[in-house]
Short mmCIF file of C-alpha atoms in Angstrom, two decimals:
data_model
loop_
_atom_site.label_atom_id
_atom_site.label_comp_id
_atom_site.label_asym_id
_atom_site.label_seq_id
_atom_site.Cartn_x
_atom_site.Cartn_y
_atom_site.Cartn_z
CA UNK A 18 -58.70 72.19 77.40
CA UNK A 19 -61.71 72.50 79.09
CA UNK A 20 -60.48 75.53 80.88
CA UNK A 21 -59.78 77.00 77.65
CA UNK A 22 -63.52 76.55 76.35
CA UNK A 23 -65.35 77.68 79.37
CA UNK A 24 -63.07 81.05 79.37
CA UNK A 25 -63.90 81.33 75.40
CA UNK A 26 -67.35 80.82 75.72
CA UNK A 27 -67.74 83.37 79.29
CA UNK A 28 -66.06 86.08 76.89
CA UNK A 29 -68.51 85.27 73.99
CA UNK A 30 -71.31 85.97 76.30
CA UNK A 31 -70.26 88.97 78.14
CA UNK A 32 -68.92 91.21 75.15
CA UNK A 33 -70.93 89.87 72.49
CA UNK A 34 -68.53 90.87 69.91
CA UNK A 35 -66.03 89.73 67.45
CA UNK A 36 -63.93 87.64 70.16
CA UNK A 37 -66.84 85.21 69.36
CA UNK A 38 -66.11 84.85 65.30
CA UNK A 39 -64.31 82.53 63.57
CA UNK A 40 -63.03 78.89 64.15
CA UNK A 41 -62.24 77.70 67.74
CA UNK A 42 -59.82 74.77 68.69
CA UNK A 43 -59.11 73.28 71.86
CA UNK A 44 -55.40 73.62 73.46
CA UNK A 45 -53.98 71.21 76.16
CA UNK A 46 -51.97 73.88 77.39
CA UNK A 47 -54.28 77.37 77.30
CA UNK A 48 -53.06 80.95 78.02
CA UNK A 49 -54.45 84.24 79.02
CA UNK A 50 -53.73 86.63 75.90
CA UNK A 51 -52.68 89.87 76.33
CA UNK A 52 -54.58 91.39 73.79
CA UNK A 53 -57.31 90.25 71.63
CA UNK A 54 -56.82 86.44 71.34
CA UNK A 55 -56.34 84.17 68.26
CA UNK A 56 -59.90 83.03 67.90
CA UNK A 57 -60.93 86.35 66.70
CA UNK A 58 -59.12 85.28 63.29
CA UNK A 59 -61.12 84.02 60.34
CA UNK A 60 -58.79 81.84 59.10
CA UNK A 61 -56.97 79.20 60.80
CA UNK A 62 -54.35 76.34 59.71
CA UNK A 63 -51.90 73.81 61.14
CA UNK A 64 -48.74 72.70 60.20
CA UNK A 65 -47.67 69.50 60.23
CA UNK A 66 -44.58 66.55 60.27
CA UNK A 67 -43.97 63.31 61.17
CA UNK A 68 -44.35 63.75 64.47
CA UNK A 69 -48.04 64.23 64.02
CA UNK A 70 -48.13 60.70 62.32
CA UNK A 71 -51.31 59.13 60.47
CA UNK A 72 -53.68 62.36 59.91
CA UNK A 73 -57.15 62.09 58.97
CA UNK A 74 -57.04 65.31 56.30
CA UNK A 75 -61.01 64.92 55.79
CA UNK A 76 -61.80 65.51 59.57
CA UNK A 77 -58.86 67.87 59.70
CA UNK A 78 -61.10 70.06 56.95
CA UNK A 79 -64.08 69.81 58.39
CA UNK A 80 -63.13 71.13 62.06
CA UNK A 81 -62.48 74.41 60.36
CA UNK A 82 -58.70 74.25 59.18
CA UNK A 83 -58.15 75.80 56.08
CA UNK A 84 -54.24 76.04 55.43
CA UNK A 85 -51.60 73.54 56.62
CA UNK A 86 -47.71 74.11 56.16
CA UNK A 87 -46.30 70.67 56.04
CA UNK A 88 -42.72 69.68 56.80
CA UNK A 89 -40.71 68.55 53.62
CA UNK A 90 -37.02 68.35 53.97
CA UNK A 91 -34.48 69.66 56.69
CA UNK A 92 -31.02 70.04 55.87
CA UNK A 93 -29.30 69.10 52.66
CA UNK A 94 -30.50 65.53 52.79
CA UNK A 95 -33.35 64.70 55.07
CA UNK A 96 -36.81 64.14 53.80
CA UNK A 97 -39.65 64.12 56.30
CA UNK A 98 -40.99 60.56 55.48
CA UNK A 99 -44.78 61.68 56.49
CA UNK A 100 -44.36 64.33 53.15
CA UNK A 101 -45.81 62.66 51.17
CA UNK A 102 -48.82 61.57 52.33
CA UNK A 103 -49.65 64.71 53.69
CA UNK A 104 -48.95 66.60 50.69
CA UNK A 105 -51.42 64.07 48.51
CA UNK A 106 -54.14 64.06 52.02
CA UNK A 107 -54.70 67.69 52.54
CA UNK A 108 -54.92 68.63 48.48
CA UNK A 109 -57.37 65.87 48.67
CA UNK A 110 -59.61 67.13 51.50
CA UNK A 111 -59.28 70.56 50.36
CA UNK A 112 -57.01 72.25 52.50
CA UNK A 113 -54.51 74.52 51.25
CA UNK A 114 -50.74 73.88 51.53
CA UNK A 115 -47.17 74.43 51.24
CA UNK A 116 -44.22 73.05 52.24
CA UNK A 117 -41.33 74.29 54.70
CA UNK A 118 -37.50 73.37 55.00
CA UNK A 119 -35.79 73.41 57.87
CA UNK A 120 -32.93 75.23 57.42
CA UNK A 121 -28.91 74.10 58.94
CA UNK A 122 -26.22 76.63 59.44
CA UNK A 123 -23.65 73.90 58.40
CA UNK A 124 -24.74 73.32 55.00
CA UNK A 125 -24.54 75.50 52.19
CA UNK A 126 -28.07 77.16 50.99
CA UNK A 127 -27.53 76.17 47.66
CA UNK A 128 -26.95 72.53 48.69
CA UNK A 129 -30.34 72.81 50.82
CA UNK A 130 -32.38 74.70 48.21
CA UNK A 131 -31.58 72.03 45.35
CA UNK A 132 -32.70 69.06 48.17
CA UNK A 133 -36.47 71.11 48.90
CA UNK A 134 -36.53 71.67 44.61
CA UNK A 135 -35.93 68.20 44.13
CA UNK A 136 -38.57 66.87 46.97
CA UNK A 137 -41.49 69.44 46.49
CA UNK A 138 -43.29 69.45 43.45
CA UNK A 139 -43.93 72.65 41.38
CA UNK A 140 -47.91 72.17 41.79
CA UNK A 141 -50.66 74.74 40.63
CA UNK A 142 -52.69 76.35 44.12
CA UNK A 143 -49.68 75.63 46.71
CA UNK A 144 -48.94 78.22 49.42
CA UNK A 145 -45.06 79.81 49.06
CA UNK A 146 -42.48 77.49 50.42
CA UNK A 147 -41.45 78.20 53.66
CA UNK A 148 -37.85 78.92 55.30
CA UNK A 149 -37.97 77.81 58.67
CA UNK A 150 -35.39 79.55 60.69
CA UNK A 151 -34.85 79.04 63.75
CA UNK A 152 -31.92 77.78 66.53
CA UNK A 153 -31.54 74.26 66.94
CA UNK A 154 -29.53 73.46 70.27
CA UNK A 155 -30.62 69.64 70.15
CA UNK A 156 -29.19 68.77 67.00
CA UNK A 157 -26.81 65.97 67.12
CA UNK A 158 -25.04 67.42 63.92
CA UNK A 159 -25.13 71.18 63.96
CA UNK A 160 -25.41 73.77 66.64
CA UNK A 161 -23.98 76.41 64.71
CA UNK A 162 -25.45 79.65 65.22
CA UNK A 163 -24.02 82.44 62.21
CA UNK A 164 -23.51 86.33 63.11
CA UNK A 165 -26.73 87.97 62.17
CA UNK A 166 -25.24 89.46 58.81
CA UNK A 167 -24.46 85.72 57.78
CA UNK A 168 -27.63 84.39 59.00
CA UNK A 169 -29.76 87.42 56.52
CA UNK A 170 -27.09 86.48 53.35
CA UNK A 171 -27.85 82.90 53.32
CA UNK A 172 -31.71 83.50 54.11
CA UNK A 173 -31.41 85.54 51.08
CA UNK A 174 -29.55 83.25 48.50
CA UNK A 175 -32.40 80.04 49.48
CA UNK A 176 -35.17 82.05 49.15
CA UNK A 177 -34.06 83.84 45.69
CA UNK A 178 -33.40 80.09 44.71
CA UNK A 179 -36.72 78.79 45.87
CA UNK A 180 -38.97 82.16 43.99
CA UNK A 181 -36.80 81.09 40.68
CA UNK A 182 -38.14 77.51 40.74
CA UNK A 183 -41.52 78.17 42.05
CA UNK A 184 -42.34 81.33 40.84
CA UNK A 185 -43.30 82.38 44.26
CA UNK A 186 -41.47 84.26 47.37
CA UNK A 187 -40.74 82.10 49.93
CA UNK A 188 -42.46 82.72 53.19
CA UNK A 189 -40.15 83.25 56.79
CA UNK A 190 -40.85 81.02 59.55
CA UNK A 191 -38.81 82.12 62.91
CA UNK A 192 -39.09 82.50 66.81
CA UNK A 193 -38.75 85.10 69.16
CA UNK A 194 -35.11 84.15 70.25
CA UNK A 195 -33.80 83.98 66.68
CA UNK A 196 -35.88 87.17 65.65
CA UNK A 197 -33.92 89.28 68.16
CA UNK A 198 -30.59 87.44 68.08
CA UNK A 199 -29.97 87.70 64.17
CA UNK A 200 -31.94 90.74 63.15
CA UNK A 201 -33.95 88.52 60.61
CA UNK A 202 -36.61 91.09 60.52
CA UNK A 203 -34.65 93.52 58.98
CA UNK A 204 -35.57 91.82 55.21
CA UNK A 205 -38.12 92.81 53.77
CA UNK A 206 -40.08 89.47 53.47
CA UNK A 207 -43.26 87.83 54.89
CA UNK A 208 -43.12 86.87 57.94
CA UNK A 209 -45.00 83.57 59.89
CA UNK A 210 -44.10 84.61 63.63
CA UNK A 211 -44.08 81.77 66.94
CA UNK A 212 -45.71 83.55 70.20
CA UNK A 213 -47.40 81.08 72.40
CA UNK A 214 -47.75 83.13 75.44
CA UNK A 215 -48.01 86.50 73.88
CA UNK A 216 -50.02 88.18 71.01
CA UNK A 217 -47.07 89.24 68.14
CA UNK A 218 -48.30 92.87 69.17
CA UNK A 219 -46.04 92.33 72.26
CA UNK A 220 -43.30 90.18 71.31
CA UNK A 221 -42.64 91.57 67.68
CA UNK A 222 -43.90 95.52 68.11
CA UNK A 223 -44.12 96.87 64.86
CA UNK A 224 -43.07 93.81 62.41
CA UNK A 225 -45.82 92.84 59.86
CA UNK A 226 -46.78 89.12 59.69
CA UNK A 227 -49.27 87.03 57.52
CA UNK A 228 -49.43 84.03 60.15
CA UNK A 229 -48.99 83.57 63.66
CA UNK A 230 -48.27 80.09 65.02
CA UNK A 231 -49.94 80.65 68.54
CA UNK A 232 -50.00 77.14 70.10
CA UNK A 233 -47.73 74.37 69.68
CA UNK A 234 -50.00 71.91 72.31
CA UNK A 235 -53.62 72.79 69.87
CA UNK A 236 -56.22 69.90 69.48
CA UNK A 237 -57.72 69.53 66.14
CA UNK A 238 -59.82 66.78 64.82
CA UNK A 239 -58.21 64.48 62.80
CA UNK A 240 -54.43 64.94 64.39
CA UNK A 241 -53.45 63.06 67.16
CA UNK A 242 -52.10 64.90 69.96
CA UNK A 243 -51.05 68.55 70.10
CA UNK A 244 -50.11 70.11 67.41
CA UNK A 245 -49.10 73.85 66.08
CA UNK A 246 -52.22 76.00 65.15
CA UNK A 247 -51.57 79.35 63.49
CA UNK A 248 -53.79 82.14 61.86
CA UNK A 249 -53.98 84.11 58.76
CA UNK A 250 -53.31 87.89 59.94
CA UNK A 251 -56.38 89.11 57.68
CA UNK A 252 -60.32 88.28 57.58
CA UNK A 253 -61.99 86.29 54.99
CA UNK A 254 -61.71 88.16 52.02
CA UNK A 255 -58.12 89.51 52.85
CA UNK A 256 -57.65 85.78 52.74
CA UNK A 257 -59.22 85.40 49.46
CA UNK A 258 -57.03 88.14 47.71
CA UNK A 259 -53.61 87.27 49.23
CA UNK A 260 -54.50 83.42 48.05
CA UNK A 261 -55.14 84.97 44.33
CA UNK A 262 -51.58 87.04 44.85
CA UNK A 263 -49.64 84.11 46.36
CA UNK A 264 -50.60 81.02 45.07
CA UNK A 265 -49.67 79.31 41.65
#
């Protein structure tokens, strides 16, 4: 970490530009970028499950987060038991948020869209849901991995689900690995894109995106341990109008 904020502040000092705006975190495992680096982003959030535990929401806003994403349910019958609480913590300290599902090839999207409906309430200034999609090799249940026409179809039947209940579009979460092996870019969605090494310039030429998950190892105030930090693709007052677009 502390490698990462003597190379962040060396870079503020020689160029004297905008690699020296917005909110700065620390990162317990720090990268050279490629291109311009995520710091140079207004807007920054973290998302969040139980793996992050207790999280103080009130320090968590004032370090500079703005958005989190916060695990809800995974599957057709698992609840993240940390939902909850940070659901009711971050609307309290003012953060913005919305909820993601983890999504399993071996259960039907209908099945899974009804189990997110019935956990996540319908609230006025949430973020879109989110449709996390992504291999899961570790899973003691399913390791099923859908030809990329299958994976797009079922993408497709959740999320039209999800925007009927919520009156919103449901956001794409994926990886680099999934992104190339099922052609998920091909919809025409919003995108929230995982690089950690390398700016989405290089990993995802030429797909739009509205967040970037950069780090999965970030240190914020208020969460223990690492956790994922991501940006808003646009500056401040992009932020402000795709809020008024995309929020209830």
């Amino acid at each position: 970490m502390i490698r990462f904020l003597v190379a962040a502040l060396a870079l503020c000092l020689l160029t004297l530009t905008s690699a020296c705006a917005g909110p700065r975190f620390g990162d317990n495992d720090p990268v050279d970028w490629d291109g311009p680096p995520p710091w140079n982003y207004d807007i920054h959030g973290i998302d969040v499950a139980r793996f992050q535990n207790d999280i103080d929401w009130g320090r968590v806003a004032q370090s500079g987060i703005e958005f989190a994403f916060i695990k809800a349910t995974e599957g057709g019958d698992r609840l993240d038991p940390k939902f909850a609480r940070n659901w009711a913590g971050a609307a309290q300290a003012g953060v913005r948020r919305g909820a993601y599902h983890f999504y399993y090839f071996c259960t039907p999207p209908e099945v899974q869209a009804r189990w997110f409906i019935r956990n996540v309430p319908r609230e006025g200034g949430a973020l879109p849901p989110v449709i996390d999609l992504e291999w899961n090799p570790y899973s003691p249940t399913c390791t099923t991995r859908p030809p990329g026409a299958e994976v797009r179809r079922q993408a497709r039947v959740f999320m039209d689900i999800l925007e009927r209940h919520y009156g919103q579009r449901p956001i794409i979460y994926t990886t680099l690995e999934f992104y190339r092996q099922t052609g998920i870019g091909q919809l025409n969605e919003e995108f929230w894109l995982r690089s950690t090494a390398r700016t989405l310039a290089t990993t995802y030429p030429g797909q739009s995106w509205s967040f970037w998950q950069y780090t999965g190892t970030g240190v914020v105030p208020g969460v223990a341990g690492g956790v994922d930090i991501n940006v808003f693709a646009g500056n401040r007052a992009t932020w402000q109008r795709w809020l008024r677009a995309r929020t209830r």
